[in-house]
Short mmCIF file of N, CA, C and O in Angstrom, two decimals:
data_model
loop_
_atom_site.label_atom_id
_atom_site.label_comp_id
_atom_site.label_asym_id
_atom_site.label_seq_id
_atom_site.Cartn_x
_atom_site.Cartn_y
_atom_site.Cartn_z
N UNK Q 22 67.29 137.54 109.78
CA UNK Q 22 67.38 137.11 111.20
C UNK Q 22 67.54 136.44 111.55
O UNK Q 22 67.22 135.07 111.31
N UNK Q 23 67.00 136.35 113.12
CA UNK Q 23 67.55 135.34 113.65
C UNK Q 23 66.86 135.01 114.35
O UNK Q 23 67.30 134.27 115.73
N UNK Q 24 66.14 134.44 114.67
CA UNK Q 24 64.86 133.43 115.34
C UNK Q 24 64.80 132.59 114.45
O UNK Q 24 64.77 133.08 113.25
N UNK Q 25 63.73 131.67 115.42
CA UNK Q 25 62.75 130.86 115.05
C UNK Q 25 61.52 131.24 114.39
O UNK Q 25 61.18 131.76 114.79
N UNK Q 26 60.96 130.59 112.87
CA UNK Q 26 59.89 130.38 112.57
C UNK Q 26 59.07 129.12 111.67
O UNK Q 26 59.95 127.98 111.33
N UNK Q 27 57.77 128.84 112.21
CA UNK Q 27 57.52 127.78 112.10
C UNK Q 27 56.97 127.37 110.62
O UNK Q 27 54.90 128.41 110.98
N UNK Q 28 56.25 126.58 110.38
CA UNK Q 28 55.72 125.98 109.45
C UNK Q 28 55.20 125.15 109.87
O UNK Q 28 56.02 124.42 109.43
N UNK Q 29 53.55 125.03 109.25
CA UNK Q 29 52.94 123.76 109.99
C UNK Q 29 51.47 124.69 109.32
O UNK Q 29 51.05 125.02 108.77
N UNK Q 30 50.66 123.33 109.54
CA UNK Q 30 49.18 123.15 109.23
C UNK Q 30 48.16 123.12 110.07
O UNK Q 30 48.51 122.75 111.36
N UNK Q 31 47.59 123.69 110.06
CA UNK Q 31 46.63 122.63 110.79
C UNK Q 31 44.83 122.09 110.87
O UNK Q 31 44.45 122.98 109.58
N UNK Q 32 44.12 121.48 110.98
CA UNK Q 32 42.60 121.26 110.45
C UNK Q 32 41.87 120.97 112.13
O UNK Q 32 42.64 120.66 112.77
N UNK Q 33 40.87 121.77 111.96
CA UNK Q 33 39.78 121.87 113.65
C UNK Q 33 40.65 122.62 115.08
O UNK Q 33 40.58 121.47 115.52
N UNK Q 34 41.86 123.06 114.14
CA UNK Q 34 42.50 123.76 115.70
C UNK Q 34 43.66 122.81 116.51
O UNK Q 34 44.03 123.48 117.30
N UNK Q 35 43.65 121.97 114.93
CA UNK Q 35 44.38 120.26 115.67
C UNK Q 35 46.24 120.99 114.95
O UNK Q 35 45.68 121.01 113.52
N UNK Q 36 47.11 121.00 115.19
CA UNK Q 36 47.81 120.22 113.52
C UNK Q 36 47.68 119.36 112.98
O UNK Q 36 47.68 118.56 114.00
N UNK Q 37 48.32 119.67 111.73
CA UNK Q 37 48.48 118.88 110.18
C UNK Q 37 49.03 118.42 109.63
O UNK Q 37 49.77 119.13 109.90
N UNK Q 38 49.97 116.81 109.45
CA UNK Q 38 50.64 116.67 108.99
C UNK Q 38 51.34 117.32 107.17
O UNK Q 38 50.14 118.15 106.94
N UNK Q 39 52.03 117.63 107.28
CA UNK Q 39 52.55 118.43 106.47
C UNK Q 39 53.47 116.82 104.77
O UNK Q 39 53.85 116.71 105.94
N UNK Q 40 53.08 117.76 103.91
CA UNK Q 40 54.00 117.12 103.05
C UNK Q 40 55.78 117.40 103.20
O UNK Q 40 55.81 118.06 102.39
N UNK Q 41 56.00 116.10 103.23
CA UNK Q 41 57.10 116.68 103.29
C UNK Q 41 57.94 116.47 101.79
O UNK Q 41 59.08 117.14 101.06
N UNK Q 42 57.26 116.37 100.80
CA UNK Q 42 58.05 115.47 100.04
C UNK Q 42 57.92 115.81 98.98
O UNK Q 42 58.67 116.97 97.97
N UNK Q 43 56.70 117.07 98.99
CA UNK Q 43 56.59 118.54 98.85
C UNK Q 43 57.87 119.40 99.13
O UNK Q 43 58.39 120.55 97.99
N UNK Q 44 57.68 119.32 100.58
CA UNK Q 44 58.22 120.24 100.65
C UNK Q 44 59.89 120.79 100.37
O UNK Q 44 61.12 121.72 100.40
N UNK Q 45 60.37 119.37 100.15
CA UNK Q 45 61.97 118.60 99.56
C UNK Q 45 62.12 119.67 98.37
O UNK Q 45 62.54 119.34 97.89
N UNK Q 46 60.63 119.52 97.44
CA UNK Q 46 60.79 119.56 95.92
C UNK Q 46 60.76 121.28 95.83
O UNK Q 46 61.71 121.60 94.84
N UNK Q 47 60.41 121.98 97.32
CA UNK Q 47 60.17 122.78 96.87
C UNK Q 47 61.39 123.81 98.03
O UNK Q 47 62.37 124.30 96.73
N UNK Q 48 62.33 123.40 98.74
CA UNK Q 48 63.20 123.33 98.61
C UNK Q 48 64.72 122.40 98.76
O UNK Q 48 66.23 123.27 98.04
N UNK Q 49 64.69 122.08 97.70
CA UNK Q 49 66.04 121.01 97.35
C UNK Q 49 66.50 121.71 96.43
O UNK Q 49 68.33 121.97 96.47
N UNK Q 50 66.40 122.21 94.89
CA UNK Q 50 66.52 123.24 94.53
C UNK Q 50 67.94 124.58 95.03
O UNK Q 50 68.69 124.97 94.60
N UNK Q 51 67.64 125.25 95.58
CA UNK Q 51 68.54 125.68 96.57
C UNK Q 51 69.18 124.66 97.81
O UNK Q 51 69.75 125.90 99.25
N UNK Q 52 68.73 123.89 98.03
CA UNK Q 52 70.04 123.41 99.64
C UNK Q 52 71.16 124.17 98.72
O UNK Q 52 72.33 123.30 97.38
N UNK Q 53 72.38 123.29 99.53
CA UNK Q 53 73.56 124.02 99.65
C UNK Q 53 74.83 123.29 101.20
O UNK Q 53 75.62 122.41 100.19
N UNK Q 54 74.25 122.47 101.83
CA UNK Q 54 74.18 121.97 103.02
C UNK Q 54 73.19 120.75 103.22
O UNK Q 54 71.90 122.10 103.07
N UNK Q 55 73.75 119.88 103.41
CA UNK Q 55 72.48 118.54 103.54
C UNK Q 55 73.23 118.60 105.32
O UNK Q 55 74.22 117.31 105.02
N UNK Q 56 72.17 117.45 106.37
CA UNK Q 56 72.71 116.56 107.71
C UNK Q 56 70.73 115.38 107.68
O UNK Q 56 71.07 116.20 108.03
N UNK Q 57 70.78 114.79 106.97
CA UNK Q 57 70.12 113.93 107.31
C UNK Q 57 69.67 113.56 108.58
O UNK Q 57 68.29 113.62 109.30
N UNK Q 58 70.53 113.63 109.45
CA UNK Q 58 70.71 113.06 110.89
C UNK Q 58 70.12 114.11 111.78
O UNK Q 58 68.62 113.83 112.47
N UNK Q 59 70.57 115.10 110.98
CA UNK Q 59 70.22 116.69 112.02
C UNK Q 59 68.84 117.27 111.66
O UNK Q 59 68.08 117.62 111.64
N UNK Q 60 68.19 116.57 110.46
CA UNK Q 60 67.03 116.85 109.93
C UNK Q 60 66.89 119.20 109.10
O UNK Q 60 66.49 118.91 109.13
N UNK Q 61 68.18 118.83 108.52
CA UNK Q 61 68.92 119.80 108.29
C UNK Q 61 69.10 120.55 107.36
O UNK Q 61 69.82 119.18 106.14
N UNK Q 62 68.73 121.65 106.20
CA UNK Q 62 69.62 122.28 104.66
C UNK Q 62 69.50 123.19 105.38
O UNK Q 62 69.02 124.59 105.99
N UNK Q 63 70.63 123.78 104.53
CA UNK Q 63 70.81 125.07 104.34
C UNK Q 63 70.35 124.90 103.36
O UNK Q 63 71.36 124.69 102.17
N UNK Q 64 69.77 126.60 103.34
CA UNK Q 64 69.61 126.41 101.66
C UNK Q 64 69.95 128.19 101.32
O UNK Q 64 70.44 128.71 101.94
N UNK Q 65 69.89 128.46 100.45
CA UNK Q 65 70.90 129.87 99.53
C UNK Q 65 70.42 130.62 98.41
O UNK Q 65 69.67 128.97 97.03
N UNK Q 66 69.71 130.99 98.05
CA UNK Q 66 69.49 131.34 97.40
C UNK Q 66 70.45 132.25 96.03
O UNK Q 66 71.66 132.35 96.28
N UNK Q 67 70.33 132.67 95.43
CA UNK Q 67 71.24 132.78 93.89
C UNK Q 67 71.48 134.28 94.09
O UNK Q 67 73.05 134.54 93.71
N UNK Q 68 71.62 134.99 94.83
CA UNK Q 68 71.94 135.89 95.51
C UNK Q 68 73.04 136.17 97.26
O UNK Q 68 73.12 136.83 98.05
N UNK Q 69 72.78 134.65 97.27
CA UNK Q 69 73.98 134.39 98.01
C UNK Q 69 73.30 134.73 99.66
O UNK Q 69 73.32 134.16 101.07
N UNK Q 70 71.06 134.26 100.04
CA UNK Q 70 70.46 135.27 101.00
C UNK Q 70 70.69 133.34 101.32
O UNK Q 70 70.34 132.46 99.95
N UNK Q 71 71.27 133.42 103.28
CA UNK Q 71 70.64 131.80 103.66
C UNK Q 71 70.06 131.48 104.73
O UNK Q 71 69.04 132.29 105.01
N UNK Q 72 69.31 130.72 104.69
CA UNK Q 72 68.58 130.25 105.72
C UNK Q 72 68.76 128.75 105.80
O UNK Q 72 68.75 127.94 105.41
N UNK Q 73 68.57 127.88 107.72
CA UNK Q 73 68.61 126.86 108.23
C UNK Q 73 67.63 126.12 108.38
O UNK Q 73 66.52 127.38 108.18
N UNK Q 74 67.13 125.12 107.65
CA UNK Q 74 65.29 124.67 107.47
C UNK Q 74 65.94 123.49 108.92
O UNK Q 74 66.38 122.19 107.80
N UNK Q 75 65.13 123.78 109.25
CA UNK Q 75 64.75 121.56 110.00
C UNK Q 75 63.53 121.06 109.98
O UNK Q 75 62.58 122.00 110.28
N UNK Q 76 63.28 119.86 109.79
CA UNK Q 76 62.48 118.96 109.79
C UNK Q 76 62.53 118.39 110.37
O UNK Q 76 62.71 117.63 110.90
N UNK Q 77 61.66 119.46 111.76
CA UNK Q 77 61.14 119.27 113.20
C UNK Q 77 60.62 117.51 113.72
O UNK Q 77 60.88 116.91 114.33
N UNK Q 78 59.61 117.30 112.63
CA UNK Q 78 58.62 116.26 112.64
C UNK Q 78 57.29 116.58 111.44
O UNK Q 78 57.20 117.85 111.10
N UNK Q 79 56.64 114.80 111.54
CA UNK Q 79 56.14 115.34 110.03
C UNK Q 79 54.89 116.65 110.38
O UNK Q 79 53.98 117.18 108.94
N UNK Q 80 55.14 117.62 111.44
CA UNK Q 80 53.82 118.45 111.45
C UNK Q 80 54.31 119.98 111.66
O UNK Q 80 53.18 120.96 112.01
N UNK Q 81 56.30 120.11 111.52
CA UNK Q 81 56.47 121.91 112.09
C UNK Q 81 57.74 121.30 111.17
O UNK Q 81 58.58 120.12 110.67
N UNK Q 82 57.78 122.76 110.37
CA UNK Q 82 59.23 123.41 109.56
C UNK Q 82 60.28 124.11 110.19
O UNK Q 82 59.02 125.38 110.23
N UNK Q 83 60.93 124.25 111.03
CA UNK Q 83 61.72 125.78 111.38
C UNK Q 83 62.29 126.73 110.51
O UNK Q 83 63.24 125.56 110.05
N UNK Q 84 62.47 127.41 110.13
CA UNK Q 84 63.69 128.51 109.96
C UNK Q 84 63.98 128.92 110.18
O UNK Q 84 63.48 129.55 111.29
N UNK Q 85 65.65 129.41 109.89
CA UNK Q 85 66.12 129.89 110.95
C UNK Q 85 67.64 129.91 111.00
O UNK Q 85 68.24 130.18 109.52
N UNK Q 86 68.12 131.62 111.81
CA UNK Q 86 68.48 133.06 110.56
C UNK Q 86 67.90 132.64 109.23
O UNK Q 86 69.22 132.71 108.00
N UNK Q 87 67.53 132.71 108.57
CA UNK Q 87 66.97 133.99 107.58
C UNK Q 87 66.70 135.42 107.83
O UNK Q 87 66.37 135.92 108.11
N UNK Q 88 66.93 135.42 106.06
CA UNK Q 88 66.49 136.76 105.97
C UNK Q 88 67.48 137.48 104.09
O UNK Q 88 67.25 136.68 103.07
N UNK Q 89 66.26 138.46 104.06
CA UNK Q 89 66.69 138.42 102.47
C UNK Q 89 65.05 138.22 101.77
O UNK Q 89 64.21 137.30 101.72
N UNK Q 90 65.31 139.07 100.63
CA UNK Q 90 64.11 138.95 99.98
C UNK Q 90 64.12 137.80 99.12
O UNK Q 90 62.80 137.04 99.38
N UNK Q 91 64.67 137.12 99.16
CA UNK Q 91 64.86 135.37 98.07
C UNK Q 91 64.41 134.46 99.07
O UNK Q 91 63.70 133.88 98.65
N UNK Q 92 64.40 134.70 100.25
CA UNK Q 92 64.37 133.75 101.36
C UNK Q 92 63.10 133.88 101.71
O UNK Q 92 62.29 132.86 101.23
N UNK Q 93 62.48 135.02 101.86
CA UNK Q 93 61.02 135.02 101.83
C UNK Q 93 60.19 135.11 101.20
O UNK Q 93 58.73 133.99 101.35
N UNK Q 94 60.82 135.07 100.12
CA UNK Q 94 60.36 134.55 98.93
C UNK Q 94 59.61 132.80 98.55
O UNK Q 94 59.05 132.66 98.74
N UNK Q 95 60.72 131.86 98.70
CA UNK Q 95 61.03 130.31 98.28
C UNK Q 95 59.76 130.89 100.23
O UNK Q 95 59.55 129.65 99.71
N UNK Q 96 60.00 130.89 101.27
CA UNK Q 96 59.20 130.62 102.49
C UNK Q 96 58.01 130.87 102.16
O UNK Q 96 57.65 129.86 102.00
N UNK Q 97 57.33 131.48 100.99
CA UNK Q 97 56.34 132.03 100.67
C UNK Q 97 55.45 130.91 99.62
O UNK Q 97 55.27 130.69 99.58
N UNK Q 98 56.83 130.14 99.28
CA UNK Q 98 56.34 129.75 97.76
C UNK Q 98 56.03 128.46 98.35
O UNK Q 98 55.42 127.18 98.59
N UNK Q 99 56.70 127.66 100.21
CA UNK Q 99 55.86 126.58 100.60
C UNK Q 99 55.15 126.81 101.21
O UNK Q 99 54.24 125.71 100.71
N UNK Q 100 54.33 127.70 101.97
CA UNK Q 100 53.83 127.63 102.24
C UNK Q 100 52.51 127.38 101.01
O UNK Q 100 51.87 126.46 101.87
N UNK Q 101 52.45 127.91 99.76
CA UNK Q 101 51.58 128.23 99.17
C UNK Q 101 51.49 126.56 98.99
O UNK Q 101 49.88 126.28 98.54
N UNK Q 102 52.46 125.44 98.59
CA UNK Q 102 52.68 124.33 97.26
C UNK Q 102 51.76 123.62 99.00
O UNK Q 102 51.84 122.50 99.07
N UNK Q 103 52.35 124.21 100.77
CA UNK Q 103 52.05 122.74 101.56
C UNK Q 103 50.95 123.37 102.31
O UNK Q 103 50.07 122.12 103.13
N UNK Q 104 49.71 123.86 101.79
CA UNK Q 104 48.76 124.80 101.78
C UNK Q 104 49.02 125.18 103.42
O UNK Q 104 48.84 124.91 103.86
N UNK Q 105 50.09 125.62 103.58
CA UNK Q 105 50.43 125.58 105.76
C UNK Q 105 50.38 127.85 105.84
O UNK Q 105 50.51 128.51 105.24
N UNK Q 106 50.65 127.75 107.22
CA UNK Q 106 50.12 129.06 107.70
C UNK Q 106 52.36 128.92 108.08
O UNK Q 106 52.88 128.10 108.74
N UNK Q 107 51.91 129.99 108.98
CA UNK Q 107 53.99 130.79 108.91
C UNK Q 107 52.91 131.37 111.03
O UNK Q 107 52.74 132.00 110.41
N UNK Q 108 53.87 130.70 111.84
CA UNK Q 108 53.70 130.78 112.48
C UNK Q 108 54.87 132.16 113.19
O UNK Q 108 56.06 131.43 113.06
N UNK Q 109 55.24 133.11 114.07
CA UNK Q 109 55.86 133.77 114.37
C UNK Q 109 55.91 133.34 116.03
O UNK Q 109 55.47 135.21 116.55
N UNK Q 110 56.43 133.46 116.63
CA UNK Q 110 56.91 133.02 117.82
C UNK Q 110 56.09 134.59 118.79
O UNK Q 110 57.57 135.46 118.11
N UNK Q 111 55.69 135.20 119.20
CA UNK Q 111 55.40 136.17 119.93
C UNK Q 111 55.51 137.62 118.43
O UNK Q 111 55.19 138.46 118.66
N UNK Q 112 54.59 136.96 117.65
CA UNK Q 112 54.41 137.28 116.94
C UNK Q 112 53.43 137.44 115.94
O UNK Q 112 51.90 136.53 116.31
N UNK Q 113 52.83 137.79 114.29
CA UNK Q 113 51.31 136.99 114.02
C UNK Q 113 51.79 136.11 113.86
O UNK Q 113 52.99 135.49 113.00
N UNK Q 114 50.15 135.58 113.03
CA UNK Q 114 50.95 134.22 112.26
C UNK Q 114 50.29 134.59 110.50
O UNK Q 114 49.22 134.53 110.92
N UNK Q 115 50.67 133.85 110.16
CA UNK Q 115 50.15 134.09 109.06
C UNK Q 115 49.67 133.58 107.85
O UNK Q 115 50.15 132.35 108.31
N UNK Q 116 47.61 132.92 107.34
CA UNK Q 116 48.25 132.48 106.05
C UNK Q 116 47.51 132.86 104.90
O UNK Q 116 47.99 133.99 105.02
N UNK Q 117 46.99 132.17 104.61
CA UNK Q 117 47.25 132.46 103.14
C UNK Q 117 45.61 132.40 102.36
O UNK Q 117 45.22 134.06 101.96
N UNK Q 118 44.57 132.56 102.99
CA UNK Q 118 43.25 133.34 103.03
C UNK Q 118 42.67 133.30 104.31
O UNK Q 118 42.82 132.89 105.13
N UNK Q 119 41.70 134.10 104.49
CA UNK Q 119 40.71 134.99 105.69
C UNK Q 119 39.93 134.43 105.85
O UNK Q 119 39.80 133.38 106.57
N UNK Q 120 39.51 133.06 105.10
CA UNK Q 120 39.26 131.52 106.35
C UNK Q 120 39.89 131.05 107.05
O UNK Q 120 39.63 129.18 107.56
N UNK Q 121 41.19 130.92 106.16
CA UNK Q 121 42.18 129.94 107.08
C UNK Q 121 42.44 130.03 108.71
O UNK Q 121 42.80 129.41 109.42
N UNK Q 122 41.36 130.95 109.15
CA UNK Q 122 41.73 131.32 110.14
C UNK Q 122 40.80 130.83 111.40
O UNK Q 122 41.51 130.46 112.41
N UNK Q 123 39.79 129.83 110.27
CA UNK Q 123 38.65 128.78 111.45
C UNK Q 123 39.65 128.06 111.85
O UNK Q 123 39.11 126.79 112.38
N UNK Q 124 41.12 127.71 110.79
CA UNK Q 124 41.29 126.18 110.34
C UNK Q 124 42.38 126.19 111.80
O UNK Q 124 43.56 124.74 113.12
N UNK Q 125 43.48 127.22 112.94
CA UNK Q 125 43.70 127.65 113.47
C UNK Q 125 43.54 126.64 114.59
O UNK Q 125 42.59 126.89 114.85
N UNK Q 126 44.26 127.01 116.04
CA UNK Q 126 43.80 126.52 117.13
C UNK Q 126 43.33 127.59 117.85
O UNK Q 126 43.85 129.61 117.47
N UNK Q 127 42.82 128.10 118.90
CA UNK Q 127 42.01 128.76 119.69
C UNK Q 127 43.41 129.80 119.89
O UNK Q 127 43.52 131.59 120.13
N UNK Q 128 43.71 129.20 120.78
CA UNK Q 128 45.30 130.49 121.23
C UNK Q 128 45.61 130.43 119.63
O UNK Q 128 46.94 132.40 120.37
N UNK Q 129 46.25 130.36 118.86
CA UNK Q 129 47.24 131.28 118.27
C UNK Q 129 45.24 132.32 117.15
O UNK Q 129 45.76 133.78 116.84
N UNK Q 130 44.79 132.18 117.09
CA UNK Q 130 43.13 132.78 116.00
C UNK Q 130 43.23 134.00 117.67
O UNK Q 130 42.92 135.27 117.48
N UNK Q 131 43.50 133.78 118.79
CA UNK Q 131 42.44 134.81 119.86
C UNK Q 131 43.61 135.46 120.39
O UNK Q 131 44.11 136.64 121.03
N UNK Q 132 44.79 135.47 120.20
CA UNK Q 132 45.98 135.57 121.04
C UNK Q 132 47.24 136.21 120.26
O UNK Q 132 47.69 137.12 121.08
N UNK Q 133 46.65 135.72 119.62
CA UNK Q 133 47.62 136.80 119.17
C UNK Q 133 47.09 137.00 117.56
O UNK Q 133 46.25 137.05 116.66
N UNK Q 134 47.93 138.25 116.35
CA UNK Q 134 47.41 139.36 115.80
C UNK Q 134 47.42 138.04 113.86
O UNK Q 134 48.58 136.67 113.91
N UNK Q 135 46.88 136.95 113.69
CA UNK Q 135 46.65 136.54 112.24
C UNK Q 135 46.48 137.98 111.14
O UNK Q 135 45.62 138.46 110.99
N UNK Q 136 46.80 137.49 109.96
CA UNK Q 136 47.37 138.33 109.01
C UNK Q 136 47.95 137.56 107.83
O UNK Q 136 48.45 136.38 107.55
N UNK Q 137 46.81 138.12 106.51
CA UNK Q 137 47.16 136.80 105.23
C UNK Q 137 48.51 138.06 104.37
O UNK Q 137 48.63 138.91 104.04
N UNK Q 138 49.00 136.65 104.53
CA UNK Q 138 50.56 136.96 103.47
C UNK Q 138 50.69 136.41 102.77
O UNK Q 138 50.97 135.13 103.28
N UNK Q 139 50.18 136.55 101.59
CA UNK Q 139 50.76 136.09 100.14
C UNK Q 139 52.17 135.64 100.04
O UNK Q 139 52.36 134.44 99.06
N UNK Q 140 53.01 136.44 100.10
CA UNK Q 140 54.41 136.80 99.00
C UNK Q 140 54.86 137.14 99.74
O UNK Q 140 54.94 137.45 101.20
N UNK Q 141 56.54 136.84 100.21
CA UNK Q 141 57.75 137.36 100.22
C UNK Q 141 57.58 138.79 101.38
O UNK Q 141 58.06 138.71 102.55
N UNK Q 142 56.76 139.73 100.11
CA UNK Q 142 57.06 140.90 101.23
C UNK Q 142 56.05 141.59 101.55
O UNK Q 142 55.95 141.94 102.84
N UNK Q 143 55.02 140.60 101.89
CA UNK Q 143 54.25 140.64 102.13
C UNK Q 143 54.19 140.04 104.32
O UNK Q 143 54.17 140.11 105.33
N UNK Q 144 55.23 138.96 103.73
CA UNK Q 144 55.91 138.52 105.02
C UNK Q 144 56.15 139.44 105.52
O UNK Q 144 56.45 139.50 107.20
N UNK Q 145 57.18 139.43 104.99
CA UNK Q 145 58.60 140.48 105.10
C UNK Q 145 57.83 141.36 106.85
O UNK Q 145 58.31 142.52 107.49
N UNK Q 146 57.11 142.03 105.36
CA UNK Q 146 56.41 143.41 106.90
C UNK Q 146 55.55 143.22 108.38
O UNK Q 146 55.64 144.29 108.90
N UNK Q 147 54.85 142.14 107.32
CA UNK Q 147 53.99 141.07 108.77
C UNK Q 147 55.25 141.58 109.71
O UNK Q 147 54.33 141.44 111.31
N UNK Q 148 56.34 140.85 109.65
CA UNK Q 148 56.98 140.17 110.46
C UNK Q 148 57.81 142.09 111.69
O UNK Q 148 57.71 141.71 113.23
N UNK Q 149 57.84 142.92 110.29
CA UNK Q 149 58.11 143.56 111.07
C UNK Q 149 57.39 144.63 111.54
O UNK Q 149 57.84 145.20 112.59
N UNK Q 150 56.85 144.92 111.43
CA UNK Q 150 55.10 145.38 111.87
C UNK Q 150 55.22 144.45 113.63
O UNK Q 150 54.34 145.56 113.65
N UNK Q 151 55.52 143.12 114.20
CA UNK Q 151 55.30 142.51 115.09
C UNK Q 151 56.19 142.69 116.13
O UNK Q 151 56.85 143.70 115.95
#
């Protein structure tokens, strides 16, 4: 898929810092190219599926040009490790647990669908349904 999706954390409706060290621990085994100046990683699964990953700031990671079950499973693992949500522009916000809804900003909670998606397959279904 060739659009951007965003890994974020929220506390009391406000952006919260992501544990970038933990993010690198999850992603580093899959890195095939790195540009530290741009905060960019190219990750690839054993099946050859790829995604561009941008470390934007302490509160956001962007996945771009992603696709395939392996990449979505990697994304699900990242979300779980960071206790984060996935924001799909003009689409759903994906949370790990129902109670996570209360952590979201009102604009995400009330303006767009919020779905529980814990696996790569669930993330895929939620994106395709939007």
